Coordinates of C-alpha atoms in Angstrom, one line a residue:
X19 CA 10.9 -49.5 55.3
X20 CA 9.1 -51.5 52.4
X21 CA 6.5 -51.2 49.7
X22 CA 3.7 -53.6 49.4
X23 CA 4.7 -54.4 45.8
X24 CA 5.8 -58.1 43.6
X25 CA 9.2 -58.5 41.6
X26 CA 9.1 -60.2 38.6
X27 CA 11.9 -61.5 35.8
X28 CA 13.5 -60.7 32.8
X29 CA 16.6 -61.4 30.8
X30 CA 18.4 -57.7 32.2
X31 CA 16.3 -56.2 34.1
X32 CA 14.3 -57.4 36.9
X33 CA 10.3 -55.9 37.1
X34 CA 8.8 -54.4 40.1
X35 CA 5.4 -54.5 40.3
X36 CA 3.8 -51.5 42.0
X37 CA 0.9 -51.5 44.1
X38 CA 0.9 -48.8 46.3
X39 CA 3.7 -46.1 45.2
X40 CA 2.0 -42.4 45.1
X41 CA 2.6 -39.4 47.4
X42 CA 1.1 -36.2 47.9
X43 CA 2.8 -33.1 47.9
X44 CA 3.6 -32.3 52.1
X45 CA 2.7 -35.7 53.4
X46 CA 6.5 -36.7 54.3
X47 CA 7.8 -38.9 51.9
X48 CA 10.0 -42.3 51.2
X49 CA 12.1 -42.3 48.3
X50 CA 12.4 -45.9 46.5
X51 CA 15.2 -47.4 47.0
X52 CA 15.5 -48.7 43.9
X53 CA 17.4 -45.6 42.5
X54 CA 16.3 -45.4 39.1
X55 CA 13.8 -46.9 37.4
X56 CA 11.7 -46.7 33.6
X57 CA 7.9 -47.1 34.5
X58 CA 5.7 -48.7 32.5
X59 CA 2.2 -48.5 33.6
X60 CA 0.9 -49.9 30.1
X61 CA 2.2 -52.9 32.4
X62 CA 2.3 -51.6 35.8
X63 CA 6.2 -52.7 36.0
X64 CA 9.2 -50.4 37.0
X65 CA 12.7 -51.9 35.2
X66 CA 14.5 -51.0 38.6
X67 CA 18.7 -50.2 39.3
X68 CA 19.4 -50.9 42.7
X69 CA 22.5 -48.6 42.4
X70 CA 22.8 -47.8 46.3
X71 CA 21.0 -50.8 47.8
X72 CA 24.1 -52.4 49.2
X73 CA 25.2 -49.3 50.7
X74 CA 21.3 -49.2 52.4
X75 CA 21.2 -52.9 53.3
X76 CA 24.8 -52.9 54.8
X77 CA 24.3 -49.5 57.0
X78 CA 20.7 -48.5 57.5
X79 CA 19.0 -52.0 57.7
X80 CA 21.7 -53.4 60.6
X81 CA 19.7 -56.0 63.2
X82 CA 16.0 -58.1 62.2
X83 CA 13.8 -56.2 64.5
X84 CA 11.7 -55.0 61.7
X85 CA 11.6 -58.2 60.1
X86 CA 8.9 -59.7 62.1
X87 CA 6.6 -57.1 60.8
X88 CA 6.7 -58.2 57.2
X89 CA 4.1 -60.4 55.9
X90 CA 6.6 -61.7 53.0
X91 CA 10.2 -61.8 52.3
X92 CA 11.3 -58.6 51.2
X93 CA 13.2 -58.1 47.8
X94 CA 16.2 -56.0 48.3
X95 CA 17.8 -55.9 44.2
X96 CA 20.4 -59.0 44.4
X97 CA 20.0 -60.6 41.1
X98 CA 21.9 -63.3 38.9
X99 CA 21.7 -63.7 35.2
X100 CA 21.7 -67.0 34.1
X101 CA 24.5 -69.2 35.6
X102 CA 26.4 -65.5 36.4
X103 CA 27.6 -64.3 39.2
X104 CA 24.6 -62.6 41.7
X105 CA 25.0 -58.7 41.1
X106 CA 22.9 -55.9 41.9
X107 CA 19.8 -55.1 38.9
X108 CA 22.4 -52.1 38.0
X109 CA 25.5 -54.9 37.2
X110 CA 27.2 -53.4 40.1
X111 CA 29.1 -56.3 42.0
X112 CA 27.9 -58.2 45.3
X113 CA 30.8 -57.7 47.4
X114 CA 28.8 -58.7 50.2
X115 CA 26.7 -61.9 51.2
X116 CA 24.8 -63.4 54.1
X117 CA 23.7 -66.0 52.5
X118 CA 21.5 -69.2 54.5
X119 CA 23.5 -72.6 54.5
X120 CA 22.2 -74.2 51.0
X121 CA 21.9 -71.1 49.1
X122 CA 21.5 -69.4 46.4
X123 CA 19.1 -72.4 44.2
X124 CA 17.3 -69.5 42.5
X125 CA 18.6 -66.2 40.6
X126 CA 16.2 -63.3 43.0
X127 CA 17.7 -62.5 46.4
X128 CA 15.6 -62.1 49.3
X129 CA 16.0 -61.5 53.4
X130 CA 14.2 -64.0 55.1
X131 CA 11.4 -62.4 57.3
X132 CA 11.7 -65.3 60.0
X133 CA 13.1 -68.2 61.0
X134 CA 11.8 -71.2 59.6
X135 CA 11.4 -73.8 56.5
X136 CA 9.7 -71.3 53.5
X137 CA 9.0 -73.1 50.8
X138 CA 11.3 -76.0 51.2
X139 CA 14.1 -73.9 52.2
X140 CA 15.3 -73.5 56.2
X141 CA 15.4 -69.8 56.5
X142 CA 17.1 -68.4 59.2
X143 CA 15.8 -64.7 60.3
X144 CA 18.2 -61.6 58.3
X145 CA 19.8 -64.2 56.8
X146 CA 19.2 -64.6 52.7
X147 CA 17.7 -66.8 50.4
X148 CA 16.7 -67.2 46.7
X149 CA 13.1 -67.2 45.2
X150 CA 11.5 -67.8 41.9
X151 CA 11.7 -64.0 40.1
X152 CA 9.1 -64.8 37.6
X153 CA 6.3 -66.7 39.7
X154 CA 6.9 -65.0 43.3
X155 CA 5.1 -62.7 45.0
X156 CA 7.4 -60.4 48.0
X157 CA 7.4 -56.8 49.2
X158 CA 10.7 -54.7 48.4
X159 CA 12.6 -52.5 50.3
X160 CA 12.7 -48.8 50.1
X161 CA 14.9 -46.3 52.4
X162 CA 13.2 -43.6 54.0
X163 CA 13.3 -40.1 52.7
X164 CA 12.2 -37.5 55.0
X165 CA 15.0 -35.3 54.4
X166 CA 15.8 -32.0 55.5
X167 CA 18.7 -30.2 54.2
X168 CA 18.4 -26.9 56.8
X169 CA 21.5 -26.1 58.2
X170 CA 22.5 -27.5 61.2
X171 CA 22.2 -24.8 64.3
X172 CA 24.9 -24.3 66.1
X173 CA 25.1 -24.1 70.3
X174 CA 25.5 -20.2 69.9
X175 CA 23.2 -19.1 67.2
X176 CA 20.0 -20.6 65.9
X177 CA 19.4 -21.5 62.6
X178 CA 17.8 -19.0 60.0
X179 CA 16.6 -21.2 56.7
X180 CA 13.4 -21.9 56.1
X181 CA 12.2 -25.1 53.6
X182 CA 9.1 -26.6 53.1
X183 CA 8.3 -31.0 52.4
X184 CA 8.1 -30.9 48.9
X185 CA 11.7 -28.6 48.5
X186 CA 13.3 -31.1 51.1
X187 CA 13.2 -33.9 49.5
X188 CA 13.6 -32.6 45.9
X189 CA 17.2 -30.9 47.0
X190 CA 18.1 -34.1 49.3
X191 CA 21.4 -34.6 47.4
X192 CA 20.1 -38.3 46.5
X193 CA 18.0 -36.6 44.2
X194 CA 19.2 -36.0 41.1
X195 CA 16.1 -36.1 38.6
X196 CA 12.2 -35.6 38.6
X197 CA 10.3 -37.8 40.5
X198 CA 7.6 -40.5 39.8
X199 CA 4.7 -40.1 42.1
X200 CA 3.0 -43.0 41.3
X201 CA 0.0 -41.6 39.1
X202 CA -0.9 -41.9 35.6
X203 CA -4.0 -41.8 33.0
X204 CA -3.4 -44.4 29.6
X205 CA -5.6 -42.9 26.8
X206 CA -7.3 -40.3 28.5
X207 CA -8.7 -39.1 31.9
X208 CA -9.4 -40.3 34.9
X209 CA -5.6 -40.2 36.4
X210 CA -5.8 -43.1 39.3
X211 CA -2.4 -44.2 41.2
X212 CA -1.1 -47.5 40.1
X213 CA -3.0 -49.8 42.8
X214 CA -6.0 -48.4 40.9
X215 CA -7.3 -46.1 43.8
X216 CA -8.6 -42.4 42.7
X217 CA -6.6 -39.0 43.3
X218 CA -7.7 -37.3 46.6
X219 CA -5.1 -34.6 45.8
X220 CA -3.1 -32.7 42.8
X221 CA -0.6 -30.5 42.7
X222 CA -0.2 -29.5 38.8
X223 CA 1.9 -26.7 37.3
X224 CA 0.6 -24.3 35.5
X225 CA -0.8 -25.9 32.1
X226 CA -0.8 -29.0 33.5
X227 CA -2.2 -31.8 33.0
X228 CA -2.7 -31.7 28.8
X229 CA -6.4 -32.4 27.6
X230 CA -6.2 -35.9 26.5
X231 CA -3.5 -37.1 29.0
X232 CA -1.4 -40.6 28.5
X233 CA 1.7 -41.0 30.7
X234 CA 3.0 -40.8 34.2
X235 CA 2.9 -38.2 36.6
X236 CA 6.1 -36.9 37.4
X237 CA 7.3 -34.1 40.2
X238 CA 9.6 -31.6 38.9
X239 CA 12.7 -31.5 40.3
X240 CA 13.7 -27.9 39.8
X241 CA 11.9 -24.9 37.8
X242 CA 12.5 -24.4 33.9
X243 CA 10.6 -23.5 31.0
X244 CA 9.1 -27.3 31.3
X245 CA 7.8 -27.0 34.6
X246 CA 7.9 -25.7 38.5
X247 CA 9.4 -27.0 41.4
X248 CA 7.5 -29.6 43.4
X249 CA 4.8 -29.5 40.9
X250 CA 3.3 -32.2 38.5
X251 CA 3.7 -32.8 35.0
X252 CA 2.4 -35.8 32.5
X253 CA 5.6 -37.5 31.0
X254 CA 6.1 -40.3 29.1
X255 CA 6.4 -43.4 31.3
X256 CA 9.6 -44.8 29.5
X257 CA 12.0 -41.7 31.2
X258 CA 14.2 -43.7 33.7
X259 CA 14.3 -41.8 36.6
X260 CA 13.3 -42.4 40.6
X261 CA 10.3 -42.6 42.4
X262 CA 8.7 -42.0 45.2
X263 CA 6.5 -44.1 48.3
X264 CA 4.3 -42.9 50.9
X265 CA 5.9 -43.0 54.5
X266 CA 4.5 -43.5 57.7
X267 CA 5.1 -40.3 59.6
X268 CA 7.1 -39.4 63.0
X269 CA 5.1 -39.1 66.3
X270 CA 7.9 -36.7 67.4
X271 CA 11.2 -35.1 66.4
X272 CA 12.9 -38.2 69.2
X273 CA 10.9 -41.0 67.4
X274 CA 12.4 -39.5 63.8
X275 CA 15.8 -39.2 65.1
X276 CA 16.3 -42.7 66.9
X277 CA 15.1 -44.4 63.2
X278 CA 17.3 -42.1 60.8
X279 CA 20.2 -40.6 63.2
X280 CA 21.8 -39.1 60.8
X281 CA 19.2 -36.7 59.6
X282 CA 20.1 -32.7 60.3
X283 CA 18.2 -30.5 62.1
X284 CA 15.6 -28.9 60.2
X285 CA 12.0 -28.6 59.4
X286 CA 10.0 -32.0 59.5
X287 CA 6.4 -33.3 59.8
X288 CA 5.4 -34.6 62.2
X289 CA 2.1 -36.8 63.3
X290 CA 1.0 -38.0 67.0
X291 CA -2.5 -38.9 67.9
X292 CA -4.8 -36.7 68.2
X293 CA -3.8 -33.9 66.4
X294 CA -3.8 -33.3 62.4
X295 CA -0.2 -34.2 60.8
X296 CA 2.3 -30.6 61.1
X297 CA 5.6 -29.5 60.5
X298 CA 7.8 -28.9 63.4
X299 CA 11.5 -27.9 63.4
X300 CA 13.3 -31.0 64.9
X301 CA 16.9 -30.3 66.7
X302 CA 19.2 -33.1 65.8
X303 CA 22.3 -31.8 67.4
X304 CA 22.3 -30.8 70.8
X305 CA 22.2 -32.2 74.2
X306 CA 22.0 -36.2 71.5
X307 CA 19.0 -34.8 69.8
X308 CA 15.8 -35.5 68.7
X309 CA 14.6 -32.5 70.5
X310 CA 11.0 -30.8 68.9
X311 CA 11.5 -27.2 69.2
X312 CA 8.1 -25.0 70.5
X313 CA 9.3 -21.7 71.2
X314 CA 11.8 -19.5 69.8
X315 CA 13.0 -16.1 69.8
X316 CA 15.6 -14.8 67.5
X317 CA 14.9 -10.9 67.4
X318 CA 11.9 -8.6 67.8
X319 CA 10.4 -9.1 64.4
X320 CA 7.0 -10.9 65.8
X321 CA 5.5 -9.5 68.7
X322 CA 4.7 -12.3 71.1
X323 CA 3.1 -10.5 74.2
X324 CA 0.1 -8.7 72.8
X325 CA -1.1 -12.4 71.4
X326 CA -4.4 -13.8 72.4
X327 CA -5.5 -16.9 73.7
X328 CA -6.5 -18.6 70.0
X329 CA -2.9 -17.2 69.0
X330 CA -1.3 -19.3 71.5
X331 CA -4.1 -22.0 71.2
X332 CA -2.8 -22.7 67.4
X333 CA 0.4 -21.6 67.1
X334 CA 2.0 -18.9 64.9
X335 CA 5.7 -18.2 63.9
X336 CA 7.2 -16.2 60.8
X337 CA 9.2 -19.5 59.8
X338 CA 9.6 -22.2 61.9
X339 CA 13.4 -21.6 62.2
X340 CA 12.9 -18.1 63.3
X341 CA 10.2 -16.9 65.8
X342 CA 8.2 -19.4 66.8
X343 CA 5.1 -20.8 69.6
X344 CA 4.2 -24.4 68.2
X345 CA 1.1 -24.3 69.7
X346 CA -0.5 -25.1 72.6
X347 CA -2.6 -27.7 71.2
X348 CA 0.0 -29.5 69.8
X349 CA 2.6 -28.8 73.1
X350 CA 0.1 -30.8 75.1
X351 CA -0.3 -33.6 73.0
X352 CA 3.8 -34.3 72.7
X353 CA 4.0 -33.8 76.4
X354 CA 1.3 -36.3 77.3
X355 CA 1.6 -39.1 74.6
X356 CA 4.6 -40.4 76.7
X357 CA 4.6 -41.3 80.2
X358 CA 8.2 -38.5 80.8
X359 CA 9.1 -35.7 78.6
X360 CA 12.1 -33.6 79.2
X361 CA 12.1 -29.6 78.4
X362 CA 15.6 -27.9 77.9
X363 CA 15.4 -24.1 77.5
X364 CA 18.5 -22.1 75.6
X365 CA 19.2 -18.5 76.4
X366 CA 21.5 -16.3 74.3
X367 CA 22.4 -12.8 75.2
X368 CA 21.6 -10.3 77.9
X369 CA 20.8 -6.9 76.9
X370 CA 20.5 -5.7 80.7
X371 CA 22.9 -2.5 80.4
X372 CA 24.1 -4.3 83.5
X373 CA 25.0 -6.9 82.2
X374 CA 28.5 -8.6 83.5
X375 CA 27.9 -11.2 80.3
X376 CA 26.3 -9.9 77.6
X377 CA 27.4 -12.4 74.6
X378 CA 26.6 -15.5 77.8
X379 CA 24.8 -18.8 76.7
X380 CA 22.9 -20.3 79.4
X381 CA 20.4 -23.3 79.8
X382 CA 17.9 -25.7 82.1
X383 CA 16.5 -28.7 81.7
X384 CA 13.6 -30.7 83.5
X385 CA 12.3 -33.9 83.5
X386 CA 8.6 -35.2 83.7
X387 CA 7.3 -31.6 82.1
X388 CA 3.5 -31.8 80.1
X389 CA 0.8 -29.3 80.1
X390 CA -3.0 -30.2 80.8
X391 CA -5.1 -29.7 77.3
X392 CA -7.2 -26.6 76.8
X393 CA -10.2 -27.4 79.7
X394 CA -7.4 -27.3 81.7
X395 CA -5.8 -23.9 80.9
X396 CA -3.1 -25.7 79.2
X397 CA -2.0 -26.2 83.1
X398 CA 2.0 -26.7 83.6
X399 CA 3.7 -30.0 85.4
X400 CA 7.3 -29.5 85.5
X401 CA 10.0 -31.4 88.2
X402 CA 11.7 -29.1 90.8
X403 CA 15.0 -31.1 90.1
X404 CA 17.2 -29.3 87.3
X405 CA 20.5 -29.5 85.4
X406 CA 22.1 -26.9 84.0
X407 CA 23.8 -23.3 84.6
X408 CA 20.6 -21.0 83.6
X409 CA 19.2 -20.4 87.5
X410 CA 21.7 -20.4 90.4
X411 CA 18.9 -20.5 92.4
X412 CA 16.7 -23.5 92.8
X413 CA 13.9 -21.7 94.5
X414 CA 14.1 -19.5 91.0
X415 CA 14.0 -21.7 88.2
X416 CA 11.4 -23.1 85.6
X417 CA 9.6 -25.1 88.1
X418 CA 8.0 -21.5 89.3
X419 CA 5.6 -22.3 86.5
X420 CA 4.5 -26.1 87.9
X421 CA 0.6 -26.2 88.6
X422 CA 0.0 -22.5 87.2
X423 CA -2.8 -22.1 84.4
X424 CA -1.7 -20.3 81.0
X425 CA -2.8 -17.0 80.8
X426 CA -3.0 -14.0 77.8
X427 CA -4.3 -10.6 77.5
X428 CA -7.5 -11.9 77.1
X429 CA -7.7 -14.9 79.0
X430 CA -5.9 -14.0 82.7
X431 CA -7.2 -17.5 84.3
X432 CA -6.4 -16.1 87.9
X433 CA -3.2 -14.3 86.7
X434 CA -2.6 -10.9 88.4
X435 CA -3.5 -8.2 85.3
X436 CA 0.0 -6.0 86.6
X437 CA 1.6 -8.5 84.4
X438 CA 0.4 -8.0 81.2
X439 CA 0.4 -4.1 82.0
X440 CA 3.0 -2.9 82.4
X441 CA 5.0 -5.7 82.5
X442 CA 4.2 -7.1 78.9
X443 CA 5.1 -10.5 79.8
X444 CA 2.5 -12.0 77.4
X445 CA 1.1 -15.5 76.7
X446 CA 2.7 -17.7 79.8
X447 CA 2.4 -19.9 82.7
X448 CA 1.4 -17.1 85.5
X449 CA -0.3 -16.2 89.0
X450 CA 1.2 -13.2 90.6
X451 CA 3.1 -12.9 87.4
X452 CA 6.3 -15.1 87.4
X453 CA 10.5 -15.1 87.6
X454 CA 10.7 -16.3 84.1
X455 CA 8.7 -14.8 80.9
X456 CA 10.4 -15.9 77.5
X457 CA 7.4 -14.9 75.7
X458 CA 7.7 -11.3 77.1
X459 CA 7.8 -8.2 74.9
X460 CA 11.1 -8.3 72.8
X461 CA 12.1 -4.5 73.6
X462 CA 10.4 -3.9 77.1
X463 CA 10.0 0.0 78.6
X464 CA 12.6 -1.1 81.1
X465 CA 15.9 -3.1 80.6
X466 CA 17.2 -5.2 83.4
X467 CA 13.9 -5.9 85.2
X468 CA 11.2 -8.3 85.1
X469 CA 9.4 -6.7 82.3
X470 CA 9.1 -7.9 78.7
X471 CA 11.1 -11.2 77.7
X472 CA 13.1 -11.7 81.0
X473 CA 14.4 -14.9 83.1
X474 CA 16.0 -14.5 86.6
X475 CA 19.7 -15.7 86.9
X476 CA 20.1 -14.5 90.6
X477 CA 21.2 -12.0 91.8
X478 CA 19.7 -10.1 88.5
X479 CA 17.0 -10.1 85.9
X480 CA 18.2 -10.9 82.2
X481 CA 16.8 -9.6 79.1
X482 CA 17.5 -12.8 76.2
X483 CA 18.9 -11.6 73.2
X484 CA 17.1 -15.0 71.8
X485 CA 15.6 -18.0 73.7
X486 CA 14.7 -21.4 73.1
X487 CA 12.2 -23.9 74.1
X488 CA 12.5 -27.6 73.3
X489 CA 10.6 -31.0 74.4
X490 CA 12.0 -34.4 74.1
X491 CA 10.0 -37.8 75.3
X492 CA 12.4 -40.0 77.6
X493 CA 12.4 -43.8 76.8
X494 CA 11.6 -45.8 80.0

């Protein structure tokens, strides 16, 4: 990833030029890479340390396929010092080079974007070269921050931490100081960000900002007698510490996980078309990951059943790694964007007294599953063909819901009203009610039966102790 900014020269410390740094508090964010930096905005100049760059262009930035997309070539913090050695703009050593044939002529390293003479020198694509610090205009490279730091679920109990964007990235372990956001005011009001753009959003903490404000705006890492976490302060621009750039966000949890791997499960936003940007909790671990959960149960503490059709229509959850419905909404547009989504289902527990596994772990999966939008009834398409140990029946699995409108207490859409009383099998895919309800009531009036939250195993009905319903687009 890259910021649209210039780099410029100086005898120690090399000067980046920003342009479009700022972020807003929840808008998933990209952490410079540049790891610490003194902003001056009297000049609009960071002096930058590139103290983990190698490690980023070494490990994350491995192949040129996002190359192409530059419009200049990037900056990435390999600098020489008169007729010194090239070193990072920290003075840690370049143990590493990829230099192209003829190089270095200048002391600012930069990959070349394509293949091709630039500027009198033959570039070759992800190769480097050397440009003029003072007099040359290039974008620099930044590393992508959307960070969770939930912990990891395991494949027999899901996870229980909540967090939000703004307490993500601020206890990333990268982070070890307030943040730049990108803002400031010089003498006085209006604040602006540094490309000279107004503020569309503020976040200050509490006797914030101070009446005649000149300095930068600054996140606050944790909560002292200065300040509150994630909020913004006005600090004196000459502070060395890191900043922060705006990131384009996810489509999906899958998207998220194929660029950044080794992210954790945990809560993200997300942002397909179509739908206003949302936080979603992403499963990184199981079955490869990059799954997007929409349904959970993890004990009776929100009643699902007894929720109407807007409930379902929107969404609700009492922390979106605890009980959870996405939203129907939002489940449409991430199983229609793609051409073939996959849905896996997890099922813990069995509280049928007759249960001959009561601590079991069971699943299914399906291919080429999506659900019509709301005109529709939020309609379900699901495959008949299946993996997994959940049904040992194939006339009895999830494909029982294919073609069958979504029905709630209030809106039935053809769905038989025994199964909303007494069954209590809530907001679901339905018709003369169904083999499968995860959404059913959590304690039903009869264990062991198809009322309340039940799936058919064959021969018997099981009650989940917790379920779990996840989506996952398939790359043609």
């Amino acid at each position: 990833m890259v910021g649209s900014n210039s780099i410029l020269g100086a005898k120690n410390a090399f000067l980046l030029k920003l342009s479009e740094a700022r972020a807003e508090v929840g808008t998933g964010w990209r952490l410079g890479e540049f790891n610490s930096g003194i902003w001056n905005v009297r000049t609009s100049y960071i002096h930058s340390l590139a103290s983990e760059l190698e490690y980023y262009y070494k490990f994350t930035i491995y192949g040129t396929a996002w190359l192409p997309f530059l419009s200049t070539d990037p900056w990435f913090g390999a600098i020489r010092i008169g007729n010194g050695p090239f070193q990072y703009s920290d003075g840690s050593p370049l143990d590493y080079t990829n230099w192209t044939p003829g190089e270095p002529t200048h002391n600012c390293a930069q990959f070349c974007h394509t293949t091709g003479n630039i500027g009198g020198i033959k570039c070759q694509q992800g190769k480097w070269r050397t440009a003029d610090c003072e007099n040359t205009s290039a974008q620099f490279i930044c590393e992508y921050g959307n960070y969770s730091i939930s912990t990891p679920p395991t494949t027999s109990t899901p996870p229980t931490t909540t967090t939000s964007p703004a307490a993500t990235l601020l206890q990333h372990p990268s982070v070890h100081s307030n943040l730049w956001t990108g803002g400031f005011a010089f003498g006085g009001a209006p604040f602006q960000w540094t490309d000279r753009s107004p503020f569309s959003f503020t976040n200050w903490a509490p006797g914030q900002p101070p009446p005649i404000p000149d300095g930068c705006i600054q996140v606050c890492l944790k909560t002292d007698s200065t300040c509150t976490q994630g909020k913004w302060t006005v600090a004196s621009c000459e502070i060395t510490q890191s900043f922060v750039c705006e990131s384009v966000l996810p489509k999906d949890c899958h998207e998220l996980h194929q660029k950044h791997s080794n992210l954790p499960s945990g809560v993200y936003m997300l942002n397909p078309p179509g739908v206003p940007a949302f936080n979603a909790y992403c499963d990184m671990e199981t079955d490869g990951g990059g799954w997007t959960v929409f349904q959970r149960r993890v004990d009776g503490s929100l009643s699902f059943y007894d929720k109407l059709w807007n409930d379902y229509k929107a969404g609700f959850n009492n922390g979106l790694e605890k009980n959870l419905w996405l939203g129907n909404d939002i489940i449409h547009v991430l199983t229609t964007k793609d051409s073939n989504v996959e849905l896996r289902i997890d099922l813990w527990g069995d509280r049928n007294p007759n249960s001959s596994n009561p601590y079991g772990y069971w699943w299914e999966k399906h291919t080429n599953f999506f659900i019509d939008n709301e005109a529709s009834f939020y309609t379900s398409h699901i495959s008949s063909s299946y993996t997994g140990n959940a049904s040992t029946d194939a006339r009895f699995t999830m494909h029982n819901t294919n073609n069958l409108h979504f029905s709630t207490n209030d809106s039935m859409h053809g769905a038989d009203p025994f199964c909303f009383t007494p069954e209590q099998l809530g907001g679901w895919w339905l018709a003369s009610c169904s083999v499968q309800a995860l959404n059913g009531k959590y304690i039903p009036s009869t264990l062991g039966t198809f009322f309340g939250i039940n799936w058919y195993h064959g021969p018997n009905w099981m009650n989940p102790t917790q379920s779990r319903m996840m989506l996952r687009s398939i790359l043609q």
